[in-house]
CSV table of N, CA and C in Angstrom, one decimal:
chain,number,residue,atom,x,y,z
A,1,MET,N,0.6,-31.0,-5.8
A,1,MET,CA,1.3,-29.9,-6.3
A,1,MET,C,2.6,-29.8,-5.5
A,2,SER,N,3.7,-29.7,-6.2
A,2,SER,CA,5.0,-29.4,-5.5
A,2,SER,C,5.9,-28.6,-6.4
A,3,ALA,N,7.0,-28.2,-5.8
A,3,ALA,CA,8.0,-27.4,-6.6
A,3,ALA,C,8.5,-28.2,-7.7
A,4,ASP,N,8.6,-29.6,-7.5
A,4,ASP,CA,9.1,-30.4,-8.6
A,4,ASP,C,8.2,-30.5,-9.8
A,5,VAL,N,6.9,-30.5,-9.6
A,5,VAL,CA,5.9,-30.5,-10.6
A,5,VAL,C,6.0,-29.2,-11.4
A,6,ILE,N,6.1,-28.1,-10.7
A,6,ILE,CA,6.2,-26.8,-11.4
A,6,ILE,C,7.5,-26.7,-12.2
A,7,LYS,N,8.6,-27.2,-11.7
A,7,LYS,CA,9.9,-27.2,-12.4
A,7,LYS,C,9.8,-28.1,-13.7
A,8,LYS,N,9.1,-29.2,-13.5
A,8,LYS,CA,8.9,-30.1,-14.7
A,8,LYS,C,8.1,-29.4,-15.7
A,9,ALA,N,7.1,-28.7,-15.3
A,9,ALA,CA,6.2,-27.9,-16.3
A,9,ALA,C,7.1,-26.8,-17.0
A,10,PHE,N,7.9,-26.1,-16.3
A,10,PHE,CA,8.7,-25.1,-16.9
A,10,PHE,C,9.7,-25.7,-17.8
A,11,SER,N,10.3,-26.9,-17.4
A,11,SER,CA,11.3,-27.5,-18.3
A,11,SER,C,10.6,-28.0,-19.6
A,12,ALA,N,9.4,-28.6,-19.5
A,12,ALA,CA,8.7,-29.0,-20.7
A,12,ALA,C,8.4,-27.8,-21.6
A,13,THR,N,8.0,-26.7,-21.0
A,13,THR,CA,7.7,-25.5,-21.8
A,13,THR,C,9.0,-25.0,-22.6
A,14,GLU,N,10.1,-25.0,-21.9
A,14,GLU,CA,11.4,-24.6,-22.4
A,14,GLU,C,11.8,-25.6,-23.5
A,15,ASP,N,11.7,-26.9,-23.3
A,15,ASP,CA,12.0,-27.9,-24.3
A,15,ASP,C,11.2,-27.7,-25.5
A,16,GLU,N,9.9,-27.4,-25.4
A,16,GLU,CA,9.1,-27.1,-26.6
A,16,GLU,C,9.6,-25.9,-27.3
A,17,PHE,N,9.9,-24.8,-26.6
A,17,PHE,CA,10.3,-23.6,-27.2
A,17,PHE,C,11.6,-23.8,-27.9
A,18,LEU,N,12.6,-24.5,-27.4
A,18,LEU,CA,13.9,-24.8,-28.0
A,18,LEU,C,13.7,-25.7,-29.3
A,19,GLY,N,12.7,-26.5,-29.2
A,19,GLY,CA,12.4,-27.4,-30.4
A,19,GLY,C,11.8,-26.5,-31.5
A,20,LEU,N,11.0,-25.5,-31.2
A,20,LEU,CA,10.5,-24.6,-32.2
A,20,LEU,C,11.6,-23.8,-32.8
A,21,VAL,N,12.6,-23.3,-32.0
A,21,VAL,CA,13.7,-22.6,-32.4
A,21,VAL,C,14.5,-23.4,-33.4
A,22,LYS,N,14.8,-24.6,-33.0
A,22,LYS,CA,15.6,-25.5,-33.9
A,22,LYS,C,14.9,-25.8,-35.2
A,23,ARG,N,13.6,-25.9,-35.2
A,23,ARG,CA,12.9,-26.2,-36.5
A,23,ARG,C,12.8,-25.0,-37.4
A,24,THR,N,12.8,-23.8,-36.8
A,24,THR,CA,12.6,-22.6,-37.7
A,24,THR,C,13.7,-21.7,-37.8
A,25,VAL,N,14.8,-22.0,-37.1
A,25,VAL,CA,16.0,-21.0,-37.2
A,25,VAL,C,16.5,-20.8,-38.6
A,26,ALA,N,16.5,-21.8,-39.4
A,26,ALA,CA,17.0,-21.8,-40.8
A,26,ALA,C,16.3,-20.8,-41.6
A,27,PHE,N,15.0,-20.6,-41.4
A,27,PHE,CA,14.3,-19.6,-42.3
A,27,PHE,C,13.8,-18.5,-41.5
A,28,GLN,N,13.9,-18.5,-40.2
A,28,GLN,CA,13.7,-17.3,-39.3
A,28,GLN,C,14.7,-17.2,-38.3
A,29,PRO,N,16.0,-16.7,-38.7
A,29,PRO,CA,17.1,-16.7,-37.8
A,29,PRO,C,16.9,-15.8,-36.5
A,30,GLN,N,16.0,-14.8,-36.7
A,30,GLN,CA,15.8,-13.9,-35.6
A,30,GLN,C,15.2,-14.6,-34.3
A,31,ILE,N,14.6,-15.7,-34.5
A,31,ILE,CA,13.9,-16.5,-33.4
A,31,ILE,C,15.0,-16.9,-32.4
A,32,ALA,N,16.2,-17.1,-32.8
A,32,ALA,CA,17.3,-17.5,-31.9
A,32,ALA,C,17.6,-16.5,-30.9
A,33,SER,N,17.2,-15.2,-31.1
A,33,SER,CA,17.4,-14.1,-30.2
A,33,SER,C,16.2,-13.7,-29.4
A,34,VAL,N,15.1,-14.5,-29.4
A,34,VAL,CA,13.9,-14.1,-28.8
A,34,VAL,C,14.0,-14.7,-27.3
A,35,GLY,N,13.4,-14.0,-26.4
A,35,GLY,CA,13.3,-14.5,-25.1
A,35,GLY,C,11.8,-14.5,-24.6
A,36,SER,N,11.6,-15.0,-23.5
A,36,SER,CA,10.2,-15.1,-23.0
A,36,SER,C,10.2,-15.1,-21.5
A,37,CYS,N,9.0,-14.9,-20.9
A,37,CYS,CA,8.9,-15.0,-19.5
A,37,CYS,C,7.8,-16.0,-19.2
A,38,CYS,N,7.7,-16.5,-18.0
A,38,CYS,CA,6.7,-17.4,-17.7
A,38,CYS,C,6.2,-17.1,-16.3
A,39,LEU,N,4.9,-17.1,-16.1
A,39,LEU,CA,4.3,-16.9,-14.8
A,39,LEU,C,3.1,-17.9,-14.6
A,40,VAL,N,3.2,-18.7,-13.5
A,40,VAL,CA,2.2,-19.7,-13.3
A,40,VAL,C,1.6,-19.5,-11.9
A,41,GLY,N,0.3,-19.6,-11.8
A,41,GLY,CA,-0.4,-19.6,-10.6
A,41,GLY,C,-1.4,-20.8,-10.5
A,42,ALA,N,-1.3,-21.6,-9.5
A,42,ALA,CA,-2.2,-22.7,-9.4
A,42,ALA,C,-2.8,-22.8,-8.0
A,43,ILE,N,-4.1,-23.0,-7.9
A,43,ILE,CA,-4.7,-23.2,-6.5
A,43,ILE,C,-5.0,-24.7,-6.4
A,44,VAL,N,-4.4,-25.2,-5.3
A,44,VAL,CA,-4.7,-26.6,-5.0
A,44,VAL,C,-5.1,-26.7,-3.5
A,45,GLU,N,-6.3,-27.3,-3.3
A,45,GLU,CA,-6.8,-27.4,-1.9
A,45,GLU,C,-6.7,-26.1,-1.1
A,46,ASN,N,-7.1,-25.0,-1.8
A,46,ASN,CA,-7.1,-23.7,-1.1
A,46,ASN,C,-5.8,-23.1,-0.8
A,47,GLU,N,-4.7,-23.6,-1.5
A,47,GLU,CA,-3.4,-23.1,-1.3
A,47,GLU,C,-2.9,-22.6,-2.7
A,48,LEU,N,-2.4,-21.4,-2.7
A,48,LEU,CA,-1.9,-20.8,-4.0
A,48,LEU,C,-0.4,-21.0,-4.1
A,49,PHE,N,-0.1,-21.6,-5.3
A,49,PHE,CA,1.3,-21.8,-5.7
A,49,PHE,C,1.6,-20.8,-6.8
A,50,VAL,N,2.7,-20.1,-6.7
A,50,VAL,CA,3.1,-19.1,-7.8
A,50,VAL,C,4.6,-19.4,-8.1
A,51,ALA,N,4.9,-19.4,-9.4
A,51,ALA,CA,6.3,-19.5,-9.9
A,51,ALA,C,6.4,-18.6,-11.0
A,52,ASN,N,7.6,-18.0,-11.2
A,52,ASN,CA,7.9,-17.1,-12.3
A,52,ASN,C,9.4,-17.3,-12.8
A,53,LEU,N,9.5,-17.0,-14.0
A,53,LEU,CA,10.8,-17.0,-14.7
A,53,LEU,C,10.9,-15.8,-15.6
A,54,GLY,N,11.9,-15.0,-15.5
A,54,GLY,CA,11.9,-13.7,-16.3
A,54,GLY,C,11.4,-12.6,-15.7
A,55,ASP,N,10.9,-11.6,-16.4
A,55,ASP,CA,10.5,-10.3,-15.9
A,55,ASP,C,8.9,-10.3,-15.5
A,56,SER,N,8.4,-11.5,-15.4
A,56,SER,CA,7.0,-11.5,-14.9
A,56,SER,C,6.9,-11.3,-13.4
A,57,ARG,N,5.9,-10.7,-12.9
A,57,ARG,CA,5.7,-10.6,-11.4
A,57,ARG,C,4.3,-10.8,-11.1
A,58,ALA,N,4.0,-11.7,-10.1
A,58,ALA,CA,2.7,-12.0,-9.7
A,58,ALA,C,2.3,-11.0,-8.6
A,59,VAL,N,1.1,-10.4,-8.7
A,59,VAL,CA,0.6,-9.4,-7.7
A,59,VAL,C,-0.8,-9.8,-7.5
A,60,LEU,N,-1.2,-9.9,-6.2
A,60,LEU,CA,-2.6,-10.2,-5.8
A,60,LEU,C,-3.2,-8.9,-5.3
A,61,GLY,N,-4.4,-8.5,-5.9
A,61,GLY,CA,-5.1,-7.3,-5.4
A,61,GLY,C,-6.2,-7.8,-4.4
A,62,ARG,N,-6.2,-7.2,-3.2
A,62,ARG,CA,-7.1,-7.6,-2.2
A,62,ARG,C,-7.6,-6.3,-1.4
A,63,ARG,N,-8.8,-6.5,-0.8
A,63,ARG,CA,-9.2,-5.3,0.0
A,63,ARG,C,-8.4,-5.2,1.2
A,64,ALA,N,-8.1,-3.9,1.6
A,64,ALA,CA,-7.4,-3.7,2.8
A,64,ALA,C,-8.1,-4.2,4.0
A,65,SER,N,-9.4,-4.2,4.0
A,65,SER,CA,-10.2,-4.8,5.1
A,65,SER,C,-11.6,-5.0,4.6
A,66,ALA,N,-12.5,-5.7,5.3
A,66,ALA,CA,-13.8,-6.1,4.8
A,66,ALA,C,-14.6,-4.8,4.7
A,67,LYS,N,-14.4,-3.8,5.5
A,67,LYS,CA,-15.2,-2.5,5.5
A,67,LYS,C,-14.7,-1.5,4.4
A,68,GLN,N,-13.5,-1.6,4.0
A,68,GLN,CA,-12.9,-0.6,3.1
A,68,GLN,C,-13.0,-1.2,1.6
A,69,LYS,N,-13.1,-0.1,0.7
A,69,LYS,CA,-13.1,-0.4,-0.7
A,69,LYS,C,-11.8,-0.3,-1.3
A,70,ASN,N,-10.7,0.2,-0.6
A,70,ASN,CA,-9.4,0.3,-1.1
A,70,ASN,C,-8.8,-1.1,-1.3
A,71,VAL,N,-8.1,-1.1,-2.5
A,71,VAL,CA,-7.4,-2.4,-2.9
A,71,VAL,C,-5.9,-2.3,-2.6
A,72,VAL,N,-5.4,-3.2,-2.0
A,72,VAL,CA,-4.0,-3.3,-1.7
A,72,VAL,C,-3.3,-4.3,-2.6
A,73,ALA,N,-2.2,-3.9,-3.2
A,73,ALA,CA,-1.4,-4.9,-4.1
A,73,ALA,C,-0.5,-5.6,-3.2
A,74,GLU,N,-0.5,-6.9,-3.2
A,74,GLU,CA,0.4,-7.8,-2.5
A,74,GLU,C,1.2,-8.6,-3.5
A,75,ARG,N,2.6,-8.4,-3.4
A,75,ARG,CA,3.5,-9.0,-4.2
A,75,ARG,C,3.6,-10.5,-3.9
A,76,LEU,N,3.5,-11.4,-4.8
A,76,LEU,CA,3.5,-12.8,-4.5
A,76,LEU,C,4.8,-13.5,-5.0
A,77,SER,N,5.6,-12.8,-5.8
A,77,SER,CA,6.7,-13.5,-6.4
A,77,SER,C,7.9,-12.6,-6.3
A,78,THR,N,9.1,-13.2,-6.4
A,78,THR,CA,10.3,-12.4,-6.4
A,78,THR,C,10.8,-12.2,-7.9
A,79,ASP,N,11.5,-11.2,-8.1
A,79,ASP,CA,12.0,-11.0,-9.5
A,79,ASP,C,13.0,-12.1,-9.9
A,80,HIS,N,12.9,-12.5,-11.1
A,80,HIS,CA,13.8,-13.5,-11.7
A,80,HIS,C,14.4,-13.0,-13.0
A,81,ASN,N,15.4,-12.2,-12.9
A,81,ASN,CA,16.0,-11.7,-14.1
A,81,ASN,C,17.4,-11.3,-13.8
A,82,VAL,N,18.2,-11.0,-14.8
A,82,VAL,CA,19.7,-10.8,-14.6
A,82,VAL,C,20.0,-9.5,-13.9
A,83,ALA,N,19.0,-8.7,-13.5
A,83,ALA,CA,19.3,-7.5,-12.6
A,83,ALA,C,19.6,-8.1,-11.2
A,84,GLU,N,19.2,-9.3,-10.9
A,84,GLU,CA,19.5,-10.0,-9.7
A,84,GLU,C,20.9,-10.6,-9.9
A,85,GLU,N,21.8,-10.3,-9.0
A,85,GLU,CA,23.2,-10.8,-9.2
A,85,GLU,C,23.2,-12.4,-9.2
A,86,GLU,N,22.5,-13.1,-8.5
A,86,GLU,CA,22.6,-14.5,-8.4
A,86,GLU,C,22.1,-15.1,-9.8
A,87,ILE,N,21.0,-14.5,-10.3
A,87,ILE,CA,20.5,-14.9,-11.6
A,87,ILE,C,21.5,-14.6,-12.8
A,88,LYS,N,22.1,-13.5,-12.6
A,88,LYS,CA,23.2,-13.0,-13.6
A,88,LYS,C,24.3,-14.0,-13.6
A,89,ARG,N,24.8,-14.5,-12.5
A,89,ARG,CA,25.9,-15.4,-12.4
A,89,ARG,C,25.5,-16.8,-13.0
A,90,GLU,N,24.2,-17.2,-12.7
A,90,GLU,CA,23.7,-18.5,-13.1
A,90,GLU,C,23.7,-18.5,-14.7
A,91,VAL,N,23.2,-17.3,-15.3
A,91,VAL,CA,23.1,-17.3,-16.8
A,91,VAL,C,24.5,-17.4,-17.4
A,92,GLU,N,25.4,-16.5,-16.8
A,92,GLU,CA,26.8,-16.5,-17.3
A,92,GLU,C,27.5,-17.9,-17.2
A,93,ALA,N,27.1,-18.6,-16.0
A,93,ALA,CA,27.7,-20.0,-15.9
A,93,ALA,C,27.2,-21.0,-16.9
A,94,LEU,N,26.0,-20.7,-17.3
A,94,LEU,CA,25.3,-21.6,-18.4
A,94,LEU,C,25.8,-21.3,-19.8
A,95,HIS,N,26.5,-20.2,-19.9
A,95,HIS,CA,27.0,-19.8,-21.3
A,95,HIS,C,28.5,-19.3,-21.1
A,96,PRO,N,29.4,-20.3,-20.7
A,96,PRO,CA,30.8,-19.9,-20.5
A,96,PRO,C,31.5,-19.4,-21.7
A,97,ASP,N,31.0,-19.8,-22.9
A,97,ASP,CA,31.7,-19.4,-24.2
A,97,ASP,C,31.3,-18.1,-24.7
A,98,ASP,N,30.3,-17.4,-24.0
A,98,ASP,CA,29.8,-16.2,-24.5
A,98,ASP,C,30.0,-15.1,-23.4
A,99,SER,N,31.0,-14.3,-23.5
A,99,SER,CA,31.4,-13.3,-22.5
A,99,SER,C,30.3,-12.2,-22.5
A,100,ARG,N,29.5,-12.1,-23.6
A,100,ARG,CA,28.6,-11.0,-23.6
A,100,ARG,C,27.1,-11.5,-23.5
A,101,ILE,N,26.9,-12.7,-22.9
A,101,ILE,CA,25.5,-13.2,-22.7
A,101,ILE,C,24.6,-12.2,-22.0
A,102,VAL,N,25.2,-11.6,-20.9
A,102,VAL,CA,24.5,-10.6,-20.1
A,102,VAL,C,25.1,-9.3,-20.5
A,103,VAL,N,24.2,-8.3,-20.9
A,103,VAL,CA,24.7,-7.0,-21.3
A,103,VAL,C,24.0,-5.9,-20.5
A,104,TYR,N,24.7,-4.8,-20.3
A,104,TYR,CA,24.1,-3.6,-19.6
A,104,TYR,C,23.8,-2.7,-20.8
A,105,ASN,N,22.5,-2.4,-21.0
A,105,ASN,CA,22.1,-1.6,-22.1
A,105,ASN,C,21.0,-0.7,-21.6
A,106,ARG,N,21.2,0.6,-21.9
A,106,ARG,CA,20.2,1.6,-21.5
A,106,ARG,C,19.8,1.6,-20.0
A,107,GLY,N,20.8,1.3,-19.2
A,107,GLY,CA,20.6,1.4,-17.8
A,107,GLY,C,20.1,0.2,-17.2
A,108,VAL,N,20.0,-0.9,-17.9
A,108,VAL,CA,19.4,-2.1,-17.4
A,108,VAL,C,20.2,-3.4,-17.8
A,109,TRP,N,20.4,-4.3,-16.9
A,109,TRP,CA,21.0,-5.6,-17.3
A,109,TRP,C,20.0,-6.5,-17.9
A,110,ARG,N,20.5,-7.1,-19.1
A,110,ARG,CA,19.6,-7.9,-19.9
A,110,ARG,C,20.4,-9.1,-20.4
A,111,ILE,N,19.7,-10.1,-20.8
A,111,ILE,CA,20.2,-11.2,-21.6
A,111,ILE,C,20.2,-10.7,-23.0
A,112,LYS,N,21.3,-10.8,-23.7
A,112,LYS,CA,21.5,-10.2,-25.0
A,112,LYS,C,20.4,-10.8,-26.0
A,113,GLY,N,20.1,-9.9,-26.9
A,113,GLY,CA,19.1,-10.4,-27.9
A,113,GLY,C,18.9,-9.2,-28.8
A,114,ILE,N,18.1,-9.4,-29.8
A,114,ILE,CA,17.9,-8.3,-30.8
A,114,ILE,C,17.2,-7.1,-30.1
A,115,ILE,N,16.2,-7.4,-29.2
A,115,ILE,CA,15.4,-6.3,-28.7
A,115,ILE,C,16.3,-5.4,-27.8
A,116,GLN,N,17.5,-5.8,-27.3
A,116,GLN,CA,18.3,-5.0,-26.5
A,116,GLN,C,19.3,-4.2,-27.3
A,117,GLU,N,19.5,-4.4,-28.6
A,117,GLU,CA,20.5,-3.8,-29.4
A,117,GLU,C,20.1,-2.3,-29.6
A,118,PRO,N,21.0,-1.3,-29.4
A,118,PRO,CA,20.7,0.1,-29.6
A,118,PRO,C,20.2,0.4,-31.0
């Protein structure tokens, strides 16, 4: 398991989704405005690998101690969405011909799409 393997899996998933959009956009044009998130967790040789794309967040619930019943939530991933300035710039750079690819709507930065329209 490596970061490269996870990146390849994400790319393959994206390629499949884009292929679906291309095959169906003529009779389902709204599909071109749909987005998705991806969250992956894999355990290899007792090591946990977590990757996310979009608004998914990985959280692990564990006992605070062996004697306590309280569960503590431990965040395993960082946010990956256009509320993060670096991600926002990356998306804008990928779409230089669309000045409104990232929109501020209802107090939140989002990649434009049908679900964000007022």
